[in-house]
């Protein structure tokens, strides 16, 4: 009988590191897929607002006030869209599962009005009645406008999407 003993501790540790690395890679890939799926939905909303406001502006060329209003809404939507695209391009945030919040002073009234203007064309296309009621204690607040826009746009977009035609939101 011959018996061979060998120390395979390093080999076992190497195998464990490979399994851990594979798990990290899978998690990163899943985070990217989830992020891109969410972003593709988020991008459509401000883009639809830009397209809708451009159409209204073209039809209102004789009305300077209406065109100026449309341009303000296009500016709001395009700024939001740019923020979303910047997030997509910064893949390191996805891989580390860390998206930093930006704190800035903004008007909650203006933010909600801007969001409503993005959602309104979708709401009108489905002949729904969308109403808002704001009871604001402080006009100016601090927060991450991009993230707040994302949350509110997702909620309202889903409300429009899942409310029957002619319904009320």
PDB file of C-alpha atoms in Angstrom:
ATOM      1  CA  UNK A   1       0.000   0.000   0.000  1.00  0.00           C
ATOM      2  CA  UNK A   2       1.191   3.451  -0.954  1.00  0.00           C
ATOM      3  CA  UNK A   3      -0.343   6.507   0.605  1.00  0.00           C
ATOM      4  CA  UNK A   4       0.242   9.995  -0.796  1.00  0.00           C
ATOM      5  CA  UNK A   5      -0.587  13.048   1.264  1.00  0.00           C
ATOM      6  CA  UNK A   6      -0.630  16.500  -0.239  1.00  0.00           C
ATOM      7  CA  UNK A   7      -1.604  19.917   1.015  1.00  0.00           C
ATOM      8  CA  UNK A   8      -4.363  21.214  -1.262  1.00  0.00           C
ATOM      9  CA  UNK A   9      -5.264  24.244   0.890  1.00  0.00           C
ATOM     10  CA  UNK A  10      -4.046  26.744  -1.712  1.00  0.00           C
ATOM     11  CA  UNK A  11      -5.980  24.969  -4.464  1.00  0.00           C
ATOM     12  CA  UNK A  12      -9.152  24.994  -2.341  1.00  0.00           C
ATOM     13  CA  UNK A  13      -8.734  28.719  -1.559  1.00  0.00           C
ATOM     14  CA  UNK A  14      -8.204  29.445  -5.238  1.00  0.00           C
ATOM     15  CA  UNK A  15     -11.406  27.591  -6.120  1.00  0.00           C
ATOM     16  CA  UNK A  16     -13.314  29.573  -3.489  1.00  0.00           C
ATOM     17  CA  UNK A  17     -11.965  32.871  -4.891  1.00  0.00           C
ATOM     18  CA  UNK A  18     -13.073  31.837  -8.393  1.00  0.00           C
ATOM     19  CA  UNK A  19     -16.578  31.034  -7.146  1.00  0.00           C
ATOM     20  CA  UNK A  20     -16.730  34.420  -5.375  1.00  0.00           C
ATOM     21  CA  UNK A  21     -15.481  36.241  -8.477  1.00  0.00           C
ATOM     22  CA  UNK A  22     -18.115  34.508 -10.592  1.00  0.00           C
ATOM     23  CA  UNK A  23     -20.830  35.575  -8.136  1.00  0.00           C
ATOM     24  CA  UNK A  24     -19.597  39.188  -8.202  1.00  0.00           C
ATOM     25  CA  UNK A  25     -19.614  39.160 -12.020  1.00  0.00           C
ATOM     26  CA  UNK A  26     -23.150  37.725 -12.096  1.00  0.00           C
ATOM     27  CA  UNK A  27     -24.379  40.354  -9.629  1.00  0.00           C
ATOM     28  CA  UNK A  28     -22.785  43.144 -11.658  1.00  0.00           C
ATOM     29  CA  UNK A  29     -24.356  41.840 -14.858  1.00  0.00           C
ATOM     30  CA  UNK A  30     -27.774  41.574 -13.190  1.00  0.00           C
ATOM     31  CA  UNK A  31     -27.449  45.116 -11.809  1.00  0.00           C
ATOM     32  CA  UNK A  32     -26.587  46.426 -15.291  1.00  0.00           C
ATOM     33  CA  UNK A  33     -29.542  44.638 -16.879  1.00  0.00           C
ATOM     34  CA  UNK A  34     -31.954  45.942 -14.245  1.00  0.00           C
ATOM     35  CA  UNK A  35     -30.558  49.464 -14.487  1.00  0.00           C
ATOM     36  CA  UNK A  36     -30.767  49.564 -18.290  1.00  0.00           C
ATOM     37  CA  UNK A  37     -34.273  48.121 -18.275  1.00  0.00           C
ATOM     38  CA  UNK A  38     -35.422  50.798 -15.823  1.00  0.00           C
ATOM     39  CA  UNK A  39     -33.624  53.535 -17.732  1.00  0.00           C
ATOM     40  CA  UNK A  40     -35.170  52.576 -21.065  1.00  0.00           C
ATOM     41  CA  UNK A  41     -38.570  53.157 -19.446  1.00  0.00           C
ATOM     42  CA  UNK A  42     -37.426  56.379 -17.758  1.00  0.00           C
ATOM     43  CA  UNK A  43     -36.026  57.798 -21.005  1.00  0.00           C
ATOM     44  CA  UNK A  44     -39.260  57.402 -22.940  1.00  0.00           C
ATOM     45  CA  UNK A  45     -41.235  59.688 -20.625  1.00  0.00           C
ATOM     46  CA  UNK A  46     -39.250  62.934 -21.021  1.00  0.00           C
ATOM     47  CA  UNK A  47     -38.630  62.138 -24.687  1.00  0.00           C
ATOM     48  CA  UNK A  48     -42.389  61.882 -25.250  1.00  0.00           C
ATOM     49  CA  UNK A  49     -42.768  65.216 -23.446  1.00  0.00           C
ATOM     50  CA  UNK A  50     -40.192  66.840 -25.725  1.00  0.00           C
ATOM     51  CA  UNK A  51     -41.876  65.445 -28.836  1.00  0.00           C
ATOM     52  CA  UNK A  52     -45.329  66.495 -27.630  1.00  0.00           C
ATOM     53  CA  UNK A  53     -44.273  70.025 -26.708  1.00  0.00           C
ATOM     54  CA  UNK A  54     -42.435  70.421 -30.025  1.00  0.00           C
ATOM     55  CA  UNK A  55     -45.604  69.430 -31.883  1.00  0.00           C
ATOM     56  CA  UNK A  56     -47.671  71.917 -29.874  1.00  0.00           C
ATOM     57  CA  UNK A  57     -45.089  74.681 -30.429  1.00  0.00           C
ATOM     58  CA  UNK A  58     -45.103  74.088 -34.196  1.00  0.00           C
ATOM     59  CA  UNK A  59     -48.891  74.305 -34.245  1.00  0.00           C
ATOM     60  CA  UNK A  60     -48.761  77.530 -32.180  1.00  0.00           C
ATOM     61  CA  UNK A  61     -46.145  79.562 -34.074  1.00  0.00           C
ATOM     62  CA  UNK A  62     -48.442  82.614 -34.085  1.00  0.00           C
ATOM     63  CA  UNK A  63     -48.794  82.556 -30.299  1.00  0.00           C
ATOM     64  CA  UNK A  64     -45.494  83.686 -28.726  1.00  0.00           C
ATOM     65  CA  UNK A  65     -46.637  82.962 -25.159  1.00  0.00           C
ATOM     66  CA  UNK A  66     -47.664  79.396 -25.993  1.00  0.00           C
ATOM     67  CA  UNK A  67     -44.402  78.746 -27.857  1.00  0.00           C
ATOM     68  CA  UNK A  68     -42.381  80.194 -24.941  1.00  0.00           C
ATOM     69  CA  UNK A  69     -44.296  77.945 -22.527  1.00  0.00           C
ATOM     70  CA  UNK A  70     -43.573  74.914 -24.723  1.00  0.00           C
ATOM     71  CA  UNK A  71     -39.886  75.834 -24.883  1.00  0.00           C
ATOM     72  CA  UNK A  72     -39.731  76.050 -21.067  1.00  0.00           C
ATOM     73  CA  UNK A  73     -41.229  72.570 -20.833  1.00  0.00           C
ATOM     74  CA  UNK A  74     -38.880  71.232 -23.494  1.00  0.00           C
ATOM     75  CA  UNK A  75     -35.958  72.663 -21.510  1.00  0.00           C
ATOM     76  CA  UNK A  76     -37.179  70.943 -18.334  1.00  0.00           C
ATOM     77  CA  UNK A  77     -37.693  67.592 -20.088  1.00  0.00           C
ATOM     78  CA  UNK A  78     -34.389  67.722 -21.951  1.00  0.00           C
ATOM     79  CA  UNK A  79     -32.511  68.528 -18.723  1.00  0.00           C
ATOM     80  CA  UNK A  80     -34.101  65.514 -17.068  1.00  0.00           C
ATOM     81  CA  UNK A  81     -33.290  63.356 -20.095  1.00  0.00           C
ATOM     82  CA  UNK A  82     -29.657  64.498 -20.029  1.00  0.00           C
ATOM     83  CA  UNK A  83     -29.385  63.527 -16.362  1.00  0.00           C
ATOM     84  CA  UNK A  84     -30.721  60.059 -17.142  1.00  0.00           C
ATOM     85  CA  UNK A  85     -28.301  59.608 -20.023  1.00  0.00           C
ATOM     86  CA  UNK A  86     -25.385  60.707 -17.835  1.00  0.00           C
ATOM     87  CA  UNK A  87     -26.356  58.005 -15.344  1.00  0.00           C
ATOM     88  CA  UNK A  88     -26.398  55.397 -18.100  1.00  0.00           C
ATOM     89  CA  UNK A  89     -22.974  56.435 -19.320  1.00  0.00           C
ATOM     90  CA  UNK A  90     -21.454  56.177 -15.854  1.00  0.00           C
ATOM     91  CA  UNK A  91     -21.372  52.387 -15.693  1.00  0.00           C
ATOM     92  CA  UNK A  92     -19.079  52.396 -12.664  1.00  0.00           C
ATOM     93  CA  UNK A  93     -22.075  53.527 -10.610  1.00  0.00           C
ATOM     94  CA  UNK A  94     -23.953  50.473 -11.777  1.00  0.00           C
ATOM     95  CA  UNK A  95     -21.139  48.065 -11.072  1.00  0.00           C
ATOM     96  CA  UNK A  96     -20.577  49.378  -7.576  1.00  0.00           C
ATOM     97  CA  UNK A  97     -24.343  49.607  -6.988  1.00  0.00           C
ATOM     98  CA  UNK A  98     -23.754  53.161  -5.802  1.00  0.00           C
ATOM     99  CA  UNK A  99     -25.534  56.090  -7.296  1.00  0.00           C
ATOM    100  CA  UNK A 100     -24.773  59.268  -5.426  1.00  0.00           C
ATOM    101  CA  UNK A 101     -27.485  61.727  -4.540  1.00  0.00           C
ATOM    102  CA  UNK A 102     -27.040  65.345  -5.526  1.00  0.00           C
ATOM    103  CA  UNK A 103     -28.381  67.906  -3.107  1.00  0.00           C
ATOM    104  CA  UNK A 104     -29.497  71.136  -4.683  1.00  0.00           C
ATOM    105  CA  UNK A 105     -32.065  73.812  -3.922  1.00  0.00           C
ATOM    106  CA  UNK A 106     -35.161  73.675  -6.124  1.00  0.00           C
ATOM    107  CA  UNK A 107     -38.796  74.712  -6.261  1.00  0.00           C
ATOM    108  CA  UNK A 108     -41.105  71.803  -5.558  1.00  0.00           C
ATOM    109  CA  UNK A 109     -43.917  73.690  -7.321  1.00  0.00           C
ATOM    110  CA  UNK A 110     -41.866  74.051 -10.516  1.00  0.00           C
ATOM    111  CA  UNK A 111     -40.716  70.447 -10.344  1.00  0.00           C
ATOM    112  CA  UNK A 112     -44.281  69.126 -10.079  1.00  0.00           C
ATOM    113  CA  UNK A 113     -45.508  71.472 -12.825  1.00  0.00           C
ATOM    114  CA  UNK A 114     -42.701  70.284 -15.107  1.00  0.00           C
ATOM    115  CA  UNK A 115     -43.526  66.647 -14.443  1.00  0.00           C
ATOM    116  CA  UNK A 116     -47.221  67.274 -15.076  1.00  0.00           C
ATOM    117  CA  UNK A 117     -46.373  68.811 -18.446  1.00  0.00           C
ATOM    118  CA  UNK A 118     -44.406  65.712 -19.409  1.00  0.00           C
ATOM    119  CA  UNK A 119     -47.251  63.398 -18.352  1.00  0.00           C
ATOM    120  CA  UNK A 120     -50.149  65.482 -19.652  1.00  0.00           C
ATOM    121  CA  UNK A 121     -49.811  64.490 -23.367  1.00  0.00           C
ATOM    122  CA  UNK A 122     -49.916  60.795 -22.385  1.00  0.00           C
ATOM    123  CA  UNK A 123     -52.914  61.451 -20.147  1.00  0.00           C
ATOM    124  CA  UNK A 124     -54.756  63.397 -22.855  1.00  0.00           C
ATOM    125  CA  UNK A 125     -54.041  60.707 -25.459  1.00  0.00           C
ATOM    126  CA  UNK A 126     -55.898  58.233 -23.225  1.00  0.00           C
ATOM    127  CA  UNK A 127     -58.679  60.765 -22.517  1.00  0.00           C
ATOM    128  CA  UNK A 128     -58.045  60.531 -18.788  1.00  0.00           C
ATOM    129  CA  UNK A 129     -58.636  63.235 -16.217  1.00  0.00           C
ATOM    130  CA  UNK A 130     -55.413  63.898 -14.331  1.00  0.00           C
ATOM    131  CA  UNK A 131     -55.647  66.362 -11.459  1.00  0.00           C
ATOM    132  CA  UNK A 132     -53.104  67.511  -8.918  1.00  0.00           C
ATOM    133  CA  UNK A 133     -53.442  69.244  -5.609  1.00  0.00           C
ATOM    134  CA  UNK A 134     -50.371  70.620  -3.890  1.00  0.00           C
ATOM    135  CA  UNK A 135     -50.242  71.820  -0.321  1.00  0.00           C
ATOM    136  CA  UNK A 136     -46.720  73.183  -0.074  1.00  0.00           C
ATOM    137  CA  UNK A 137     -45.276  74.347   3.222  1.00  0.00           C
ATOM    138  CA  UNK A 138     -41.930  75.397   1.756  1.00  0.00           C
ATOM    139  CA  UNK A 139     -41.592  76.476  -1.862  1.00  0.00           C
ATOM    140  CA  UNK A 140     -37.849  75.801  -1.990  1.00  0.00           C
ATOM    141  CA  UNK A 141     -36.438  72.496  -0.787  1.00  0.00           C
ATOM    142  CA  UNK A 142     -33.125  70.642  -0.951  1.00  0.00           C
ATOM    143  CA  UNK A 143     -32.834  67.311  -2.698  1.00  0.00           C
ATOM    144  CA  UNK A 144     -31.881  65.333  -5.762  1.00  0.00           C
ATOM    145  CA  UNK A 145     -34.169  66.616  -8.504  1.00  0.00           C
ATOM    146  CA  UNK A 146     -33.151  63.891 -10.970  1.00  0.00           C
ATOM    147  CA  UNK A 147     -34.067  61.078  -8.576  1.00  0.00           C
ATOM    148  CA  UNK A 148     -37.274  62.789  -7.457  1.00  0.00           C
ATOM    149  CA  UNK A 149     -38.220  63.334 -11.112  1.00  0.00           C
ATOM    150  CA  UNK A 150     -37.563  59.644 -11.820  1.00  0.00           C
ATOM    151  CA  UNK A 151     -39.764  58.490  -8.951  1.00  0.00           C
ATOM    152  CA  UNK A 152     -42.645  60.861  -9.695  1.00  0.00           C
ATOM    153  CA  UNK A 153     -42.496  60.264 -13.453  1.00  0.00           C
ATOM    154  CA  UNK A 154     -42.533  56.501 -12.923  1.00  0.00           C
ATOM    155  CA  UNK A 155     -45.508  56.731 -10.571  1.00  0.00           C
ATOM    156  CA  UNK A 156     -47.491  59.010 -12.877  1.00  0.00           C
ATOM    157  CA  UNK A 157     -46.496  57.152 -16.033  1.00  0.00           C
ATOM    158  CA  UNK A 158     -47.695  53.898 -14.456  1.00  0.00           C
ATOM    159  CA  UNK A 159     -50.884  55.590 -13.250  1.00  0.00           C
ATOM    160  CA  UNK A 160     -51.628  56.700 -16.818  1.00  0.00           C
ATOM    161  CA  UNK A 161     -50.639  53.330 -18.245  1.00  0.00           C
ATOM    162  CA  UNK A 162     -52.743  51.259 -15.827  1.00  0.00           C
ATOM    163  CA  UNK A 163     -55.816  53.518 -15.630  1.00  0.00           C
ATOM    164  CA  UNK A 164     -58.487  52.731 -18.166  1.00  0.00           C
ATOM    165  CA  UNK A 165     -59.154  55.132 -21.007  1.00  0.00           C
ATOM    166  CA  UNK A 166     -61.429  57.926 -19.856  1.00  0.00           C
ATOM    167  CA  UNK A 167     -60.535  57.206 -16.211  1.00  0.00           C
ATOM    168  CA  UNK A 168     -59.448  59.657 -13.527  1.00  0.00           C
ATOM    169  CA  UNK A 169     -56.084  59.944 -11.834  1.00  0.00           C
TER     170      UNK A 169
END
